[in-house]
mmCIF file of C-alpha atoms in Angstrom:
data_model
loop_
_atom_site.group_PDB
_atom_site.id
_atom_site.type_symbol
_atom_site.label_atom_id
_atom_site.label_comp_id
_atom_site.label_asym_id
_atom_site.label_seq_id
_atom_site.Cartn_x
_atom_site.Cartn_y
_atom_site.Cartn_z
ATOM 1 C CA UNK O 95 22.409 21.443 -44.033
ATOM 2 C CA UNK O 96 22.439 24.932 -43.388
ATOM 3 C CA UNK O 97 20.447 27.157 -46.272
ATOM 4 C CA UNK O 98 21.736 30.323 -47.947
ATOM 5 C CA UNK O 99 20.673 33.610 -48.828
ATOM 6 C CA UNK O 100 20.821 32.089 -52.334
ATOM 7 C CA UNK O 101 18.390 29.009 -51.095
ATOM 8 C CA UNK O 102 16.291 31.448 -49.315
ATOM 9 C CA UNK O 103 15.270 33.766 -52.245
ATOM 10 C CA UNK O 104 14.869 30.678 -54.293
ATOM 11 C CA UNK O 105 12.041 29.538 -52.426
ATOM 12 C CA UNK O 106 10.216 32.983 -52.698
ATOM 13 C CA UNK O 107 8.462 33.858 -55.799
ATOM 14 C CA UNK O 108 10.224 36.569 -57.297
ATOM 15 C CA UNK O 109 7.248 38.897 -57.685
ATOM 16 C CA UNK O 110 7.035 39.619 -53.891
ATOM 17 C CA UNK O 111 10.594 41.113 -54.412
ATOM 18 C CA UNK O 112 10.477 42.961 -57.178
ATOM 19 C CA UNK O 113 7.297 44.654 -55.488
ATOM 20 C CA UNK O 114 8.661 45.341 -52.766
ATOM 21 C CA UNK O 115 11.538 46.972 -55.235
ATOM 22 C CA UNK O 116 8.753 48.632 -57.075
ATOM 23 C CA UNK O 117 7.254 49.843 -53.724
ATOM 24 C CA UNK O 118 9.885 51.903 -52.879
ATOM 25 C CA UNK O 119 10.360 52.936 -56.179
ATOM 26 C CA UNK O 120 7.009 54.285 -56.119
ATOM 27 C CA UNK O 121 6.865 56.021 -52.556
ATOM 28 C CA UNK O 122 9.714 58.085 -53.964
ATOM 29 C CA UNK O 123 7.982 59.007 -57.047
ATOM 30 C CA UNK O 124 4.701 59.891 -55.227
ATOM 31 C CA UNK O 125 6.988 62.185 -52.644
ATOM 32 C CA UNK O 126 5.675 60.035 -49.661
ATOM 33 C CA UNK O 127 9.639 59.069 -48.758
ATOM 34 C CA UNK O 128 12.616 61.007 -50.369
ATOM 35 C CA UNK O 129 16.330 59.727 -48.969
ATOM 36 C CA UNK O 130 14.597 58.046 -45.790
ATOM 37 C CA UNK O 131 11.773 56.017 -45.010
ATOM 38 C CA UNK O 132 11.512 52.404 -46.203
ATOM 39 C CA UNK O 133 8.234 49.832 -46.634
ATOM 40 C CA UNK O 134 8.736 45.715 -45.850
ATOM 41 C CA UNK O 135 7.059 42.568 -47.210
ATOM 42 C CA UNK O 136 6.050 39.951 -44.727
ATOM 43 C CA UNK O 137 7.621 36.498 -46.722
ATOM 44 C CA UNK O 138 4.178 34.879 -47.532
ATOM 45 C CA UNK O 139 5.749 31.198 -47.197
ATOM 46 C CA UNK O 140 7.943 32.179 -44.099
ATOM 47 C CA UNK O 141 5.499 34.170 -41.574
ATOM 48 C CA UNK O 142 8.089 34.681 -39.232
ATOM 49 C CA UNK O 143 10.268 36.027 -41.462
ATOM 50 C CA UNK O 144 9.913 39.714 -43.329
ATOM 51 C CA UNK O 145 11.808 41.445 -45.885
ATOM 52 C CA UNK O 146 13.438 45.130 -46.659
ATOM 53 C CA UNK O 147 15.914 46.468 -48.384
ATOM 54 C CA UNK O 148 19.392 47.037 -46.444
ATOM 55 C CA UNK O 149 19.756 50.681 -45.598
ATOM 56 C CA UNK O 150 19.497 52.294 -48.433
ATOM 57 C CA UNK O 151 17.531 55.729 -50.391
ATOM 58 C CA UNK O 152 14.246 54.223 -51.485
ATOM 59 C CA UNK O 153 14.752 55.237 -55.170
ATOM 60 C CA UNK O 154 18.083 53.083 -55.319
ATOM 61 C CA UNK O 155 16.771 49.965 -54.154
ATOM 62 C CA UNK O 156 17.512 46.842 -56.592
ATOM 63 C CA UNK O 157 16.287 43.452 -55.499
ATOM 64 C CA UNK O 158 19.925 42.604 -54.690
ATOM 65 C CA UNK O 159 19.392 44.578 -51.936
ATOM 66 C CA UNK O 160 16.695 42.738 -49.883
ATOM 67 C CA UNK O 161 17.252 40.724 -47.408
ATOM 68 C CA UNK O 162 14.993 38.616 -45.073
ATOM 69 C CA UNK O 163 14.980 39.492 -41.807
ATOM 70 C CA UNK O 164 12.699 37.155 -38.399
ATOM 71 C CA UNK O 165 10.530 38.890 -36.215
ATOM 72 C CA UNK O 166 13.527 39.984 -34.076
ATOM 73 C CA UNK O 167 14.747 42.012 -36.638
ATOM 74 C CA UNK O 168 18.136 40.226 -37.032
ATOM 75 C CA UNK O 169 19.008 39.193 -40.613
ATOM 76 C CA UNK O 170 18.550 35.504 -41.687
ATOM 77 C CA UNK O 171 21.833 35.540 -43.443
ATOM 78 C CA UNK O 172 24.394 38.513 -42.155
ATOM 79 C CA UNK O 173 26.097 40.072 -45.092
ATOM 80 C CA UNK O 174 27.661 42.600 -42.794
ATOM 81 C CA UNK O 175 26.197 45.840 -44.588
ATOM 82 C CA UNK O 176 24.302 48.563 -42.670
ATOM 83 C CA UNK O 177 20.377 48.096 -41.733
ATOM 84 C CA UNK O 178 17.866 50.391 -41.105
ATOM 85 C CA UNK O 179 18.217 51.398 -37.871
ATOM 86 C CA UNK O 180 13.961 51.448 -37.595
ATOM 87 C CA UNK O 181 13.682 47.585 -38.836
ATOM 88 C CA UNK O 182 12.410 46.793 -35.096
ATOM 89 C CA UNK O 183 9.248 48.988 -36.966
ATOM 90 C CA UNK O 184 8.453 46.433 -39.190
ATOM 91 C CA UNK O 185 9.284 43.038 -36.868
ATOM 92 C CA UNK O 186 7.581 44.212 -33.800
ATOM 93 C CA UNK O 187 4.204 45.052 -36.166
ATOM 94 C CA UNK O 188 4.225 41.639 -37.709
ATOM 95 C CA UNK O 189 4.516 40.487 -34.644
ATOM 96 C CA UNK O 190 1.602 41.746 -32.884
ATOM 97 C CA UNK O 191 -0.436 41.882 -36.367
ATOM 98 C CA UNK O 192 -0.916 38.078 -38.230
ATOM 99 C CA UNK O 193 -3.574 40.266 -40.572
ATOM 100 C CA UNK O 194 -0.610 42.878 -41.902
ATOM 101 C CA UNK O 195 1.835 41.773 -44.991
ATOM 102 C CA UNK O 196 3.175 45.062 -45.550
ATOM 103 C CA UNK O 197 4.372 47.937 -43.460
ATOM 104 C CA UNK O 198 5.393 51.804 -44.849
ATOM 105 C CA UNK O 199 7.161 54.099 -42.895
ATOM 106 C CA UNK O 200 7.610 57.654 -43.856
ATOM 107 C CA UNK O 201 8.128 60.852 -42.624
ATOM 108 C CA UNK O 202 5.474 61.943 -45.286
ATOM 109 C CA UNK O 203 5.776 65.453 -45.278
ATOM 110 C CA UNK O 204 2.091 66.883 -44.784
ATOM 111 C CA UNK O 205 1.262 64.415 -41.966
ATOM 112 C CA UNK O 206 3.796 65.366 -39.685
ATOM 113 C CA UNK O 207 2.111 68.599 -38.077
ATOM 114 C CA UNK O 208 -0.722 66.031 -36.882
ATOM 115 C CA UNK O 209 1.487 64.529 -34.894
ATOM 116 C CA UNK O 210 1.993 67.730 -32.933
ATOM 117 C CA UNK O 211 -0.901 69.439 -32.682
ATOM 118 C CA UNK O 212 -4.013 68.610 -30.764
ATOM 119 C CA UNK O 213 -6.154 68.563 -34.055
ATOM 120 C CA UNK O 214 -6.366 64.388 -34.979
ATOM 121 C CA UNK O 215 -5.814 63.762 -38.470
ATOM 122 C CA UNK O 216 -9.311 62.266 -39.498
ATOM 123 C CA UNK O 217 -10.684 61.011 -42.968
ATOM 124 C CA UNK O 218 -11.929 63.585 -45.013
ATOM 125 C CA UNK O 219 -12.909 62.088 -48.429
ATOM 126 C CA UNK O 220 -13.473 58.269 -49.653
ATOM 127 C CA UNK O 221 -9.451 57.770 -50.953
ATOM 128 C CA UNK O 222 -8.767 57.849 -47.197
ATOM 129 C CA UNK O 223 -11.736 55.987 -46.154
ATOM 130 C CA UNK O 224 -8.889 53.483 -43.830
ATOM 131 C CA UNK O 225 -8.189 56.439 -41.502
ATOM 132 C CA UNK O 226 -9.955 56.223 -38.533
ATOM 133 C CA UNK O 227 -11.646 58.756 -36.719
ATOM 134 C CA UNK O 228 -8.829 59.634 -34.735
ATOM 135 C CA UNK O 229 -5.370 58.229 -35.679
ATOM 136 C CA UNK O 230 -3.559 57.166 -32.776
ATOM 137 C CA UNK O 231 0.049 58.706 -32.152
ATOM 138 C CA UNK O 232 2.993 57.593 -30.694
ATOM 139 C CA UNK O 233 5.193 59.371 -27.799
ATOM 140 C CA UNK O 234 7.643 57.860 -28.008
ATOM 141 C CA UNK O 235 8.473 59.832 -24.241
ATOM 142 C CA UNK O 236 6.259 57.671 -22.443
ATOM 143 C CA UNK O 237 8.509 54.749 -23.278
ATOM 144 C CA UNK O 238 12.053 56.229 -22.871
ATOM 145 C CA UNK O 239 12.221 59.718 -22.083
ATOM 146 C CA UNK O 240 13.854 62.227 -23.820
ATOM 147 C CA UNK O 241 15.607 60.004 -27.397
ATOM 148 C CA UNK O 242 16.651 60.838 -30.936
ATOM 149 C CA UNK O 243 12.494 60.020 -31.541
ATOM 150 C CA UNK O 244 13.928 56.688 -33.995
ATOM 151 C CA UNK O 245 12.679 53.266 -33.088
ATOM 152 C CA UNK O 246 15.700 51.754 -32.577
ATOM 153 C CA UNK O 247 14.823 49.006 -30.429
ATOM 154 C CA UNK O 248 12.584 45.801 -29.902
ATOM 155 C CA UNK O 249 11.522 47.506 -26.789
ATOM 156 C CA UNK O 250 10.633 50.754 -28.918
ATOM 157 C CA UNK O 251 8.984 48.802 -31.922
ATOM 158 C CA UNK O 252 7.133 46.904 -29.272
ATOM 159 C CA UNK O 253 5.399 49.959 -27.841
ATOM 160 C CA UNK O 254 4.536 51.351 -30.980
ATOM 161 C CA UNK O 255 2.975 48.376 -32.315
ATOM 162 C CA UNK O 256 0.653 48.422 -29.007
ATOM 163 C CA UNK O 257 -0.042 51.997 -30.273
ATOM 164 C CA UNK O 258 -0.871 50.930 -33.630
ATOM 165 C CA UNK O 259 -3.422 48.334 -31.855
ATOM 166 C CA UNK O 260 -5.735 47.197 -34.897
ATOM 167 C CA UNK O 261 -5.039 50.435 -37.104
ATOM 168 C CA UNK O 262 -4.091 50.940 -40.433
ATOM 169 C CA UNK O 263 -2.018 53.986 -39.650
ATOM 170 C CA UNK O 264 -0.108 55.417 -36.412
ATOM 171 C CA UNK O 265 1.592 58.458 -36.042
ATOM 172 C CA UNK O 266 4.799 59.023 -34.772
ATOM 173 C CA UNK O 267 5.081 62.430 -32.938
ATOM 174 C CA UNK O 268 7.688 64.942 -34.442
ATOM 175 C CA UNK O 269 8.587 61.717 -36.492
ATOM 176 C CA UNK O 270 6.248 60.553 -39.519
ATOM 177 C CA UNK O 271 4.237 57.443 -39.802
ATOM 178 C CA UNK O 272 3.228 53.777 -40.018
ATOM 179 C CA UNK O 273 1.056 52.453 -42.019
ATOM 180 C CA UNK O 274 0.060 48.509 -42.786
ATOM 181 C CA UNK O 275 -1.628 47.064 -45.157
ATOM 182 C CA UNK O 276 -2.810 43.064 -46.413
ATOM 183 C CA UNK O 277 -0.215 43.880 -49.163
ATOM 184 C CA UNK O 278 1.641 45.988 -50.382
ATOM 185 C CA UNK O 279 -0.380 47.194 -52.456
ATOM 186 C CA UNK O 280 -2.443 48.522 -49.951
ATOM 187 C CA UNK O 281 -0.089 49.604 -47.814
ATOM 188 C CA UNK O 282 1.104 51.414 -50.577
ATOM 189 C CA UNK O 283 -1.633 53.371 -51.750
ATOM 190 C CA UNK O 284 -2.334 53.915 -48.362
ATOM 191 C CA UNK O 285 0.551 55.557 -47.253
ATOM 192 C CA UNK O 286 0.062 57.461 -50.500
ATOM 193 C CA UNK O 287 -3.824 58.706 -49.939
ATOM 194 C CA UNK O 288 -2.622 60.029 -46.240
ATOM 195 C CA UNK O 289 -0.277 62.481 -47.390
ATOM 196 C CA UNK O 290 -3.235 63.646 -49.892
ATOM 197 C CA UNK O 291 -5.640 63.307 -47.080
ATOM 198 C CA UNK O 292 -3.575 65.342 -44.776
ATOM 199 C CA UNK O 293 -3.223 68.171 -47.295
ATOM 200 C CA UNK O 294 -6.845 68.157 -47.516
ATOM 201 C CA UNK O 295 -7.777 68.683 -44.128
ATOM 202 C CA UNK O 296 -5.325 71.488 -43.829
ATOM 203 C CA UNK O 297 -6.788 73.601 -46.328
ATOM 204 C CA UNK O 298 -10.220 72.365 -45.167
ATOM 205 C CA UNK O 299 -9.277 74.092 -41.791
ATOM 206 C CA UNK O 300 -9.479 77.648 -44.218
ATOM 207 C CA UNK O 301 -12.421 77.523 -44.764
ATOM 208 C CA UNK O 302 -15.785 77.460 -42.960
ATOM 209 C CA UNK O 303 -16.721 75.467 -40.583
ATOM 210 C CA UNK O 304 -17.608 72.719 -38.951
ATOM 211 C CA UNK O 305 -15.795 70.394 -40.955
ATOM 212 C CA UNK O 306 -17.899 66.906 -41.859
ATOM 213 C CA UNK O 307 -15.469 64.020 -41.811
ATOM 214 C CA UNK O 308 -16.454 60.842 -43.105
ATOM 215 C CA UNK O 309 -18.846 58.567 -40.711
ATOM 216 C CA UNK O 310 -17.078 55.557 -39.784
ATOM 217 C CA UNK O 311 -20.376 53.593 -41.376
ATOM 218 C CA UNK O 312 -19.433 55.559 -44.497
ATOM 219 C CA UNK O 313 -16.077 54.182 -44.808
ATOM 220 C CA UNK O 314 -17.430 50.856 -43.310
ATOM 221 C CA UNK O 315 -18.972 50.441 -47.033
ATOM 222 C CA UNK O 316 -16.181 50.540 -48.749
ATOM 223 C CA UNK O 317 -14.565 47.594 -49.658
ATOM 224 C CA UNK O 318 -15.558 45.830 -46.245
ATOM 225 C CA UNK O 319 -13.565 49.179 -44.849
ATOM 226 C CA UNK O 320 -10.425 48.823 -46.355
ATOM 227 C CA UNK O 321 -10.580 51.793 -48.594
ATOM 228 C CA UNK O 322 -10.533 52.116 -51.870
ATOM 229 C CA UNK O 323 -9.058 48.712 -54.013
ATOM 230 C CA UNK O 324 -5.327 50.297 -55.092
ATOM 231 C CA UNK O 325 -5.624 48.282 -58.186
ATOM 232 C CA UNK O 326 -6.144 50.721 -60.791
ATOM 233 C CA UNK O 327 -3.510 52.744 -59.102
ATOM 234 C CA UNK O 328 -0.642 50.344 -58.390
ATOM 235 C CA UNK O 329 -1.010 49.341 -62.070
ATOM 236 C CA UNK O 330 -0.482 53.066 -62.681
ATOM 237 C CA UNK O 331 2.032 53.892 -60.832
ATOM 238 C CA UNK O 332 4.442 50.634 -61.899
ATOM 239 C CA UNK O 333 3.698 51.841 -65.383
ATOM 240 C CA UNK O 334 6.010 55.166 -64.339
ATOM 241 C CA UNK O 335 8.964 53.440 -62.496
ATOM 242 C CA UNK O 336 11.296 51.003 -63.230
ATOM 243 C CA UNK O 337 13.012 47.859 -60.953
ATOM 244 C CA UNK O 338 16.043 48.790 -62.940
#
């Protein structure tokens, strides 16, 4: 007998989708996405299988809105609405990355000029401990040529998940970002703490330098290198949206 949406999301506990509701609730309120962007769940029971919202403004995502989704990007059960166009994102990473549960992507404002430039975005204090040295980027060129720069394909999501390699974060040039995480709390916070980094490090570039970044073997002692425990700030930041 064939299951249903309705079977499916029985089977999930109901806190990985109201997290993921409260996830992009919270991106929006931090001013990481505003009408664009979105952040997926990997389904903890179903490996194979993700889920994200249909395409939708984070801030107006209700549970009723999330659907599963396989590694293909291709719904489990079709309602016939619109998807993100960028799902192949999230598929391709889980894909090539058992170790990542969540995925954010944003075209976090602040970040964006790194993607251009020849300066790499690097970590500059312990919040952003996860960013390595040198954040790889994405050109999306050397894949297709000359495109609308959105991930639109398997082919596409494939090639940016080899540039993401074992990274937290990627950058997308002219685009935004991707950033994983072992849940989404981290991946959260994460995509969060870039945005912050990223203002940082401009306004370090002001003054005099040369600028001290953070030794990987610094941010190797935090938290096994994962940054900072989002904890204390996910319980924060729930506190000031609602699922509603």
């Amino acid at each position: 007998m064939q299951s249903t949406e309705a079977d499916l999301k029985a089977a999930v506990d109901p806190q990985i989708l109201t997290d993921l509701v409260l996830a992009n609730r919270i991106l929006y309120a931090l001013g990481v996405v505003d009408a664009y962007g979105h952040v997926s769940a990997r389904d903890p029971k179903r490996p194979e299988h993700y889920f994200l919202s249909r395409a939708l403004a984070p801030a107006l995502v209700k549970v009723d809105d999330i659907m599963a989704y396989d590694l293909d990007s291709r719904p489990v059960h079709d309602r016939g609405c619109e998807l993100y166009s960028e799902r192949f994102i999230h598929g391709e990473v889980y894909r090539a990355r058992g170790d990542v549960h969540a995925v954010v992507h944003s075209h976090s404002p602040t970040v964006v000029p790194f993607s251009i430039s020849k300066t790499p975005l690097a970590p500059v204090y312990h919040m952003a401990s996860f960013i390595p040295p040198a954040v790889p980027v994405f050109e999306i060129r050397e894949v297709a040529g000359m495109t609308d720069l959105l991930v639109r394909s398997k082919q596409l999501g494939e090639a940016l998940a080899r540039t993401l390699g074992g990274s937290p974060v990627a950058l997308l040039r002219g685009h935004g970002n991707v950033v994983v995480g072992a849940n989404l709390k981290y991946a959260v916070s994460r995509a969060y703490y870039i945005e912050v980094n990223a203002r940082l490090q401009l306004q370090a570039r002001t003054l005099e330098g040369p600028l001290t970044f953070l030794d990987p073997q610094e941010s190797a002692k935090l938290n096994g290198g994962k940054g900072v425990n989002p904890g204390r700030a996910w319980d924060m930041w729930v506190r000031s949206v609602s699922v509603e």
